[in-house]
CSV table of C-alpha atoms and ligand atoms in Angstrom, one decimal:
chain,number,residue,atom,x,y,z
A,1,MET,CA,167.4,215.0,24.5
A,2,GLN,CA,167.1,218.5,26.0
A,3,ARG,CA,170.2,217.5,28.0
A,4,ARG,CA,172.1,217.0,24.8
A,5,ALA,CA,170.8,220.2,23.3
A,6,ARG,CA,172.3,221.9,26.3
A,7,GLU,CA,175.5,220.1,26.2
A,8,ALA,CA,176.0,220.8,22.5
A,9,GLN,CA,175.5,224.6,23.3
A,10,ALA,CA,177.9,224.3,26.1
A,11,ILE,CA,180.8,222.9,23.6
A,12,GLY,CA,180.4,225.9,21.6
A,13,MET,CA,178.3,224.9,18.9
A,14,VAL,CA,177.2,227.9,16.5
A,15,ALA,CA,173.6,228.2,16.2
A,16,ALA,CA,172.6,230.5,13.4
A,17,ARG,CA,169.5,232.4,13.8
A,18,GLY,CA,167.0,233.6,11.6
A,19,ARG,CA,164.3,231.6,9.7
A,20,SER,CA,164.8,229.6,6.5
A,21,ARG,CA,162.2,229.2,4.1
A,22,ARG,CA,161.7,227.2,1.1
A,23,LYS,CA,163.3,228.4,-2.0
A,24,ILE,CA,161.2,231.1,-3.8
A,25,LEU,CA,159.9,229.5,-6.8
A,26,TRP,CA,160.8,232.3,-9.3
A,27,TRP,CA,159.3,230.8,-12.2
A,28,LEU,CA,156.5,228.3,-13.0
A,29,GLY,CA,155.7,227.2,-16.6
A,30,PRO,CA,152.4,226.0,-17.2
A,31,LEU,CA,153.5,222.2,-17.0
A,32,GLY,CA,155.3,223.0,-14.2
A,33,ASP,CA,152.3,224.3,-12.3
A,34,TYR,CA,150.4,221.0,-13.1
A,35,CYS,CA,153.2,219.0,-11.9
A,36,ARG,CA,153.3,220.7,-8.8
A,37,VAL,CA,149.8,220.9,-7.9
A,38,LEU,CA,148.5,217.8,-9.2
A,39,PRO,CA,149.6,214.3,-8.0
A,40,GLY,CA,151.9,212.5,-10.3
A,41,VAL,CA,149.6,209.6,-10.9
A,42,PHE,CA,146.9,212.1,-12.1
A,43,ILE,CA,149.2,213.6,-14.5
A,44,SER,CA,150.4,210.3,-16.0
A,45,ALA,CA,146.6,209.6,-16.5
A,46,LEU,CA,145.9,212.7,-18.3
A,47,LEU,CA,149.0,213.0,-20.4
A,48,PRO,CA,150.1,210.0,-22.7
A,49,THR,CA,153.6,209.0,-21.7
A,50,SER,CA,155.1,210.1,-25.1
A,51,LEU,CA,154.0,213.6,-24.6
A,52,LEU,CA,155.4,213.5,-21.1
A,53,MET,CA,158.6,212.2,-22.5
A,54,ALA,CA,158.8,214.8,-25.4
A,55,THR,CA,157.9,217.7,-22.9
A,56,GLN,CA,161.0,216.1,-20.7
A,57,GLN,CA,163.2,216.2,-23.7
A,58,GLN,CA,162.2,219.9,-24.8
A,59,THR,CA,162.7,221.5,-21.7
A,60,ASN,CA,165.7,219.4,-20.4
A,61,PRO,CA,168.1,218.3,-23.5
A,62,LYS,CA,171.4,217.1,-22.2
A,63,GLY,CA,174.0,219.8,-22.5
A,64,ALA,CA,171.7,222.7,-22.6
A,65,ALA,CA,171.0,225.2,-20.1
A,66,PRO,CA,169.0,223.8,-17.1
A,67,ALA,CA,165.1,224.2,-17.5
A,68,PRO,CA,163.8,226.2,-14.4
A,69,PRO,CA,162.6,224.0,-11.6
A,70,SER,CA,159.2,222.4,-12.1
A,71,GLN,CA,159.4,222.1,-15.5
A,72,VAL,CA,160.9,218.8,-15.2
A,73,CYS,CA,158.1,216.0,-15.0
A,74,THR,CA,158.3,212.3,-15.8
A,75,ALA,CA,155.2,210.0,-15.8
A,76,PRO,CA,155.8,208.5,-12.1
A,77,PRO,CA,154.3,204.9,-11.4
A,78,ALA,CA,151.0,204.3,-9.4
A,79,THR,CA,153.2,204.1,-6.1
A,80,CYS,CA,154.7,207.2,-6.2
A,81,ASN,CA,153.1,210.8,-6.0
A,82,ALA,CA,156.0,212.7,-6.8
A,83,SER,CA,158.5,213.8,-9.9
A,84,CYS,CA,160.0,210.6,-9.6
A,85,LYS,CA,161.1,207.9,-11.5
A,86,ALA,CA,160.9,205.6,-8.8
A,87,GLY,CA,159.1,202.8,-10.8
A,88,ARG,CA,161.9,202.1,-13.1
A,89,PRO,CA,165.4,202.5,-11.7
A,90,GLY,CA,168.0,202.9,-14.1
A,91,GLY,CA,169.1,199.7,-15.5
A,92,GLU,CA,172.1,198.6,-17.5
A,93,GLY,CA,172.9,199.9,-20.7
A,94,GLU,CA,175.4,202.0,-22.4
A,95,ALA,CA,176.0,205.6,-21.8
A,96,ALA,CA,178.7,208.0,-22.7
A,97,VAL,CA,180.8,209.3,-20.0
A,98,GLU,CA,183.1,212.1,-20.7
A,99,PRO,CA,186.3,212.3,-18.4
A,100,ALA,CA,187.2,215.9,-17.2
A,101,GLN,CA,190.6,216.5,-17.5
A,102,HIS,CA,190.5,220.0,-16.2
A,103,ALA,CA,187.0,221.0,-15.2
A,104,SER,CA,187.9,224.5,-14.8
A,105,THR,CA,188.2,224.9,-18.4
A,106,GLN,CA,184.8,224.0,-19.3
A,107,GLY,CA,183.7,227.7,-19.4
A,108,PRO,CA,181.6,229.4,-16.7
A,109,VAL,CA,180.4,227.2,-13.9
A,110,ASP,CA,177.6,227.7,-11.2
A,111,MET,CA,178.9,227.1,-8.1
A,112,SER,CA,176.0,228.3,-6.1
A,113,ASN,CA,174.8,224.9,-5.3
A,114,PHE,CA,178.2,224.0,-3.8
A,115,ARG,CA,178.1,227.0,-1.5
A,116,TYR,CA,177.5,226.6,2.5
A,117,THR,CA,177.2,228.4,5.6
A,118,HIS,CA,177.1,225.6,8.1
A,119,ALA,CA,177.9,222.3,8.8
A,120,ILE,CA,176.5,219.9,11.4
A,121,VAL,CA,179.1,217.0,12.7
A,122,CYS,CA,178.8,214.5,15.7
A,123,ARG,CA,181.4,213.5,18.1
A,124,LEU,CA,182.9,210.1,18.2
A,125,PRO,CA,181.0,208.1,21.0
A,126,ASP,CA,183.4,205.7,23.0
A,127,SER,CA,181.0,202.8,21.7
A,128,TYR,CA,182.1,203.2,18.1
A,129,LYS,CA,185.0,201.2,18.7
A,130,SER,CA,183.1,198.0,19.7
A,131,SER,CA,179.6,198.6,18.3
A,132,ALA,CA,179.6,200.4,14.9
A,133,LEU,CA,178.0,198.8,12.3
A,134,GLY,CA,179.9,196.6,9.8
A,135,LEU,CA,183.2,197.1,11.5
A,136,SER,CA,186.2,195.4,9.5
A,137,GLY,CA,189.0,195.7,11.7
A,138,PRO,CA,190.1,197.0,15.4
A,139,VAL,CA,189.6,200.7,15.7
A,140,ASP,CA,192.0,202.8,17.3
A,141,LEU,CA,190.0,205.2,19.2
A,142,PRO,CA,192.5,208.0,20.0
A,143,LYS,CA,193.3,208.3,16.2
A,144,ALA,CA,189.8,208.2,15.1
A,145,ARG,CA,189.3,211.0,17.6
A,146,LYS,CA,192.6,212.9,16.1
A,147,GLN,CA,191.0,212.1,12.4
A,148,HIS,CA,187.5,213.7,13.4
A,149,GLU,CA,189.1,216.9,14.8
A,150,MET,CA,191.1,217.2,11.9
A,151,TYR,CA,188.0,217.0,9.7
A,152,VAL,CA,186.1,219.4,11.8
A,153,ALA,CA,189.0,221.9,11.6
A,154,SER,CA,189.1,221.5,7.8
A,155,LEU,CA,185.1,222.1,7.6
A,156,ARG,CA,186.0,225.1,9.8
A,157,GLU,CA,188.9,226.4,7.2
A,158,ILE,CA,186.3,226.1,4.5
A,159,GLY,CA,184.3,228.7,6.2
A,160,LEU,CA,181.4,226.7,7.8
A,161,ASP,CA,180.0,227.3,11.1
A,162,VAL,CA,180.5,224.2,12.6
A,163,ILE,CA,177.7,222.8,14.8
A,164,GLU,CA,179.1,220.0,16.9
A,165,LEU,CA,176.8,217.7,18.3
A,166,PRO,CA,178.0,215.6,21.7
A,167,ALA,CA,178.6,212.0,21.2
A,168,ASP,CA,175.8,209.6,21.7
A,169,GLU,CA,177.0,206.5,23.4
A,170,LYS,CA,173.7,204.8,22.8
A,171,HIS,CA,174.1,205.3,19.0
A,172,PRO,CA,177.7,204.2,18.0
A,173,ASP,CA,177.3,205.5,14.5
A,174,CYS,CA,175.9,208.7,15.4
A,175,VAL,CA,179.3,210.6,13.9
A,176,PHE,CA,177.8,209.5,10.4
A,177,VAL,CA,175.2,212.4,10.5
A,178,GLU,CA,175.0,212.5,6.6
A,179,ASP,CA,172.5,209.5,7.0
A,180,VAL,CA,169.7,211.0,9.0
A,181,ALA,CA,168.9,214.2,7.2
A,182,ILE,CA,169.1,215.8,3.8
A,183,VAL,CA,169.2,219.5,3.7
A,184,CYS,CA,168.7,221.2,0.1
A,185,ASN,CA,167.2,224.7,-0.7
A,186,GLY,CA,166.8,225.4,2.9
A,187,THR,CA,164.5,222.7,3.7
A,188,ALA,CA,165.5,219.6,5.7
A,189,LEU,CA,164.1,216.1,5.3
A,190,LEU,CA,164.4,213.8,8.2
A,191,THR,CA,165.3,210.3,6.9
A,192,LYS,CA,164.2,206.8,8.0
A,193,PRO,CA,167.7,205.1,8.4
A,194,GLY,CA,167.6,201.8,6.7
A,195,HIS,CA,169.2,199.7,9.8
A,196,PRO,CA,167.2,199.3,12.8
A,197,ASP,CA,169.8,200.6,15.0
A,198,ARG,CA,170.1,203.9,13.7
A,199,LYS,CA,166.5,204.6,13.4
A,200,ASN,CA,166.5,206.9,16.6
A,201,GLU,CA,169.3,208.9,15.4
A,202,VAL,CA,166.8,211.1,13.8
A,203,VAL,CA,165.2,212.5,17.3
A,204,TYR,CA,168.0,214.5,18.3
A,205,MET,CA,168.7,215.7,14.7
A,206,ARG,CA,165.1,216.7,14.3
A,207,GLU,CA,165.7,219.0,17.4
A,208,ILE,CA,168.8,220.7,16.1
A,209,LEU,CA,167.4,221.5,12.7
A,210,LYS,CA,164.2,222.8,13.9
A,211,ASN,CA,165.2,224.8,16.9
A,212,GLU,CA,168.9,225.5,16.5
A,213,LEU,CA,169.1,226.1,12.6
A,214,GLU,CA,165.3,227.0,12.5
A,215,LEU,CA,164.8,225.0,9.4
A,216,PRO,CA,161.5,224.0,7.8
A,217,VAL,CA,161.8,220.1,8.7
A,218,ILE,CA,159.9,217.3,6.4
A,219,GLU,CA,159.1,214.0,8.0
A,220,ILE,CA,158.6,210.8,6.0
A,221,THR,CA,155.1,209.5,6.8
A,222,ASP,CA,155.1,206.3,4.8
A,223,LYS,CA,155.9,203.6,7.3
A,224,ASN,CA,157.5,201.2,4.5
A,225,ALA,CA,160.0,203.8,3.4
A,226,THR,CA,163.9,203.5,4.3
A,227,LEU,CA,166.1,206.5,3.3
A,228,ASP,CA,169.8,206.7,4.3
A,229,GLY,CA,171.4,210.0,3.3
A,230,GLY,CA,174.5,208.3,1.9
A,231,ASP,CA,172.4,206.8,-0.7
A,232,VAL,CA,171.3,210.6,-1.8
A,233,LEU,CA,173.5,212.0,-4.4
A,234,PHE,CA,172.6,215.7,-5.2
A,235,THR,CA,174.3,216.6,-8.2
A,236,GLY,CA,173.2,220.6,-7.4
A,237,LYS,CA,170.6,220.0,-10.6
A,238,GLU,CA,169.2,216.7,-9.9
A,239,PHE,CA,168.9,213.7,-7.1
A,240,PHE,CA,170.0,210.3,-7.9
A,241,VAL,CA,169.0,208.0,-5.1
A,242,GLY,CA,170.8,204.6,-4.5
A,243,LEU,CA,168.3,201.6,-4.1
A,244,SER,CA,170.3,199.7,-1.5
A,245,SER,CA,170.1,197.6,1.5
A,246,ARG,CA,169.3,200.7,3.4
A,247,THR,CA,167.3,202.8,1.0
A,248,ASN,CA,164.0,201.5,-0.9
A,249,GLN,CA,161.7,203.0,-3.4
A,250,ALA,CA,159.2,204.3,-1.2
A,251,GLY,CA,162.5,206.3,0.5
A,252,ALA,CA,163.1,207.4,-3.1
A,253,CYS,CA,159.6,208.5,-3.5
A,254,ALA,CA,159.8,210.6,-0.2
A,255,LEU,CA,162.8,212.3,-1.2
A,256,ALA,CA,161.2,213.4,-4.6
A,257,SER,CA,158.1,214.5,-2.7
A,258,ALA,CA,160.2,216.6,-0.2
A,259,PHE,CA,161.9,218.4,-3.1
A,260,PRO,CA,159.6,218.6,-5.9
A,261,GLU,CA,161.8,221.1,-7.6
A,262,PHE,CA,164.3,218.7,-8.7
A,263,HIS,CA,164.3,215.6,-10.7
A,264,CYS,CA,164.8,212.3,-8.6
A,265,THR,CA,165.9,209.2,-10.4
A,266,PRO,CA,166.4,205.9,-8.1
A,267,ILE,CA,169.2,204.0,-9.1
A,268,LYS,CA,170.0,200.3,-8.2
A,269,ALA,CA,173.1,200.6,-6.4
A,270,SER,CA,173.4,197.5,-4.6
A,271,LEU,CA,174.0,194.1,-6.1
A,272,SER,CA,177.6,193.9,-7.6
A,273,VAL,CA,179.3,196.9,-5.3
A,274,MET,CA,178.1,195.2,-2.2
A,275,LEU,CA,178.5,191.6,-3.1
A,276,LEU,CA,182.2,192.3,-4.3
A,277,TYR,CA,183.3,194.7,-1.4
A,278,THR,CA,181.3,194.5,1.9
A,279,VAL,CA,180.4,191.8,4.0
A,280,GLU,CA,177.6,193.5,5.5
A,281,ASN,CA,176.0,195.1,2.7
A,282,SER,CA,176.0,198.6,4.1
A,283,LEU,CA,177.5,200.4,1.3
A,284,HIS,CA,175.8,203.6,0.3
A,285,LEU,CA,175.7,204.9,-3.3
A,286,LYS,CA,177.9,208.0,-2.6
A,287,THR,CA,180.8,206.0,-0.8
A,288,ALA,CA,181.9,205.4,-4.2
A,289,MET,CA,180.8,208.6,-6.2
A,290,THR,CA,180.3,212.2,-5.3
A,291,MET,CA,180.4,215.5,-6.8
A,292,CYS,CA,183.8,217.0,-7.1
A,293,GLY,CA,182.9,220.2,-8.9
A,294,PRO,CA,179.7,221.6,-10.4
A,295,ASP,CA,178.5,219.1,-13.0
A,296,VAL,CA,181.6,216.9,-12.3
A,297,ILE,CA,181.2,213.5,-10.8
A,298,CYS,CA,184.2,211.8,-8.9
A,299,VAL,CA,183.8,208.0,-9.4
A,300,GLY,CA,185.8,204.8,-8.7
A,301,SER,CA,187.2,202.8,-11.5
A,302,THR,CA,186.1,199.5,-10.7
A,303,PRO,CA,183.8,197.8,-13.1
A,304,SER,CA,180.8,197.5,-10.9
A,305,VAL,CA,180.8,201.3,-9.8
A,306,GLN,CA,181.5,201.9,-13.5
A,307,ASN,CA,178.2,200.4,-14.2
A,308,ILE,CA,176.4,202.4,-11.9
A,309,LEU,CA,177.8,205.4,-13.3
A,310,LYS,CA,176.6,204.3,-16.7
A,311,ARG,CA,173.2,203.9,-15.4
A,312,ILE,CA,173.3,207.4,-14.0
A,313,VAL,CA,174.5,208.9,-16.9
A,314,LYS,CA,171.9,207.1,-19.1
A,315,GLU,CA,169.0,208.4,-16.9
A,316,ALA,CA,170.3,211.7,-16.2
A,317,MET,CA,168.6,214.9,-17.1
A,318,PHE,CA,171.8,216.7,-17.5
A,319,LYS,CA,175.2,216.2,-18.8
A,320,TYR,CA,178.1,215.3,-16.3
A,321,GLN,CA,181.8,215.1,-16.5
A,322,THR,CA,183.7,212.3,-14.6
A,323,VAL,CA,187.1,212.4,-12.7
A,324,THR,CA,187.7,208.6,-12.3
A,325,VAL,CA,190.1,207.6,-9.3
A,326,PRO,CA,191.9,204.1,-8.8
A,327,ASP,CA,190.5,203.8,-5.5
A,328,TRP,CA,186.6,203.5,-5.4
A,329,VAL,CA,186.3,204.4,-1.5
A,330,ALA,CA,188.5,207.4,-2.1
A,331,ALA,CA,186.0,208.9,-4.7
A,332,ASN,CA,184.1,209.9,-1.8
A,333,VAL,CA,185.0,213.7,-1.3
A,334,VAL,CA,183.4,216.9,0.1
A,335,PHE,CA,183.4,219.5,-2.2
A,336,ALA,CA,182.4,222.9,-0.7
A,337,ASN,CA,182.9,226.7,-1.1
A,338,GLY,CA,185.7,226.0,-3.7
A,339,PHE,CA,187.4,223.4,-1.4
A,340,LEU,CA,187.7,219.8,-2.1
A,341,LEU,CA,188.3,217.7,1.1
A,342,HIS,CA,189.8,214.3,-0.1
A,343,ARG,CA,191.4,211.0,1.2
A,344,SER,CA,194.9,211.5,1.8
A,345,ALA,CA,197.9,210.4,0.1
A,346,GLU,CA,198.7,208.4,3.3
A,347,ASP,CA,195.3,206.5,3.0
A,348,TYR,CA,195.2,206.3,-1.0
A,349,PRO,CA,198.4,207.6,-2.7
A,350,GLU,CA,197.3,206.9,-6.1
A,351,THR,CA,194.0,208.4,-6.0
A,352,ALA,CA,195.5,211.6,-4.2
A,353,LYS,CA,197.7,212.1,-7.0
A,354,VAL,CA,194.6,212.0,-9.5
A,355,PHE,CA,193.2,214.9,-7.2
A,356,GLU,CA,196.6,216.9,-7.7
A,357,GLU,CA,196.7,216.2,-11.4
A,358,LYS,CA,192.8,217.1,-12.1
A,359,LEU,CA,191.5,218.9,-9.4
A,360,SER,CA,194.1,221.5,-8.3
A,361,HIS,CA,191.9,224.5,-9.5
A,362,TRP,CA,190.2,223.9,-6.4
A,363,THR,CA,191.7,224.2,-3.0
A,364,LEU,CA,192.6,220.8,-2.2
A,365,LYS,CA,192.7,219.6,1.7
A,366,SER,CA,193.5,216.2,2.4
A,367,GLN,CA,192.2,214.1,5.3
A,368,ASP,CA,193.2,210.6,7.0
A,369,PHE,CA,190.2,208.8,7.4
A,370,SER,CA,191.2,205.3,8.1
A,371,GLU,CA,189.4,204.7,11.4
A,372,PHE,CA,186.0,206.0,9.7
A,373,GLU,CA,186.5,203.6,6.7
A,374,LYS,CA,186.5,200.7,9.2
A,375,ALA,CA,182.8,201.0,9.8
A,376,ASN,CA,182.2,201.6,6.0
A,377,GLY,CA,182.3,205.4,6.7
A,378,SER,CA,183.6,208.0,4.3
A,379,LEU,CA,184.2,211.8,4.4
A,380,THR,CA,180.7,212.9,3.3
A,381,CYS,CA,179.1,210.7,5.9
A,382,CYS,CA,180.2,212.7,8.8
A,383,SER,CA,178.6,216.0,8.0
A,384,ILE,CA,175.5,217.8,6.8
A,385,LEU,CA,176.3,220.7,4.9
A,386,ILE,CA,173.8,223.5,4.7
A,387,ARG,CA,173.3,226.9,3.1
A,388,LYS,CA,171.3,229.2,5.5
A,389,THR,CA,169.7,231.6,2.9
A,390,ARG,CA,168.3,234.8,3.9
A,391,HIS,CA,165.3,235.2,5.7
A,392,LEU,CA,162.2,235.4,3.3
A,393,LYS,CA,160.7,238.3,5.2
A,394,ASN,CA,164.1,240.5,4.7
A,395,ILE,CA,163.9,240.3,1.2
A,396,MET,CA,160.5,241.0,0.4
B,401,CIR,C1,176.6,202.2,8.9
B,401,CIR,O1,176.5,200.9,8.9
B,401,CIR,O2,175.5,202.7,9.1
B,401,CIR,C2,177.6,202.9,9.3
B,401,CIR,N1,178.5,201.9,10.2
B,401,CIR,C3,178.4,203.6,8.4
B,401,CIR,C4,177.5,204.7,7.7
B,401,CIR,C5,178.3,205.5,6.6
B,401,CIR,N2,177.6,206.4,6.0
B,401,CIR,C6,177.6,206.8,4.9
B,401,CIR,O3,178.1,206.3,4.0
B,401,CIR,N3,176.7,207.8,4.6
């Protein structure tokens, strides 16, 4: 591990200095205080559900300005000790979804949650070609490396300091760093990858997050929890967690506990999408939908994906617009610092057209990614985006 850390430095990684602290909670209402301090189970025992729901509606009406963090509290199930609806994942149901024609015309937008300073990526090991999970065709390794280099170059053009980890031959899927850590508000949560072959990928990531980026790192203690970062959709205001073959309810609860300042809603994301489109059941929630602007979700048009979107919209605490693309795999985009990195016209011509038409108010960057899709990988999978906030001591 130490050897890999030294290697990483040697290949020119940019290691940011200065400590990050948890976001300062600048406002806490009385109910918010209770929600943070008392275990959720205790809260739900104290207050009737109707009161909790009423409070929730009062503080977070859809379409209204977001309530300050911590005002959000839903009655959690007995198994979950966090502000999380993990006991009742979003089910089937109708919900209104508004298409975004031109998101930039919707008034002032808050970009702050989509501004980043750093990205962590990992180089591609040779073992990827033969041993990556869920391979659906022969990988052209030199082509894959070229595509990855372009991807990293794009992240740099977006203005990010890119920390490039050396390839780990023992972990053929190590290039998909997104799955092993979730970084939000200056705090990192190390995940518990749902596939046994990927569990040890967290070892090196822990080292980098703690010692190079100097981020506070939260570990999941529940031994039954599984959580892949690819199942975690952060909208800038709340989390949705796909319950999939890789992520379970205990994993969703762990996320909710790690980031109590945000509402967290588990969404059953597995069934139809996976059965229809993958052999190996390794698809994540974010494969078929990601943020493509503040409050705008980019989503595939297939019925099963639209069904998942409906559940999200129905359960959401905030209102979102959508951009629908014909190729559901190409709905996975990286939105950062006013740039939108999306699948190229060579990979998905129809979807690329939609981006040109509807999202050209962002700086569009297109990316060939065919060799990663062969292992169920998509654009967000290959990086962890981080915003290093100012040192707390410096601003106090
Ligand atoms: C796996 O099955 O774990 C990898 N072959 C693909 C991981 C893709 N990651 C992601 O969607 N976040």
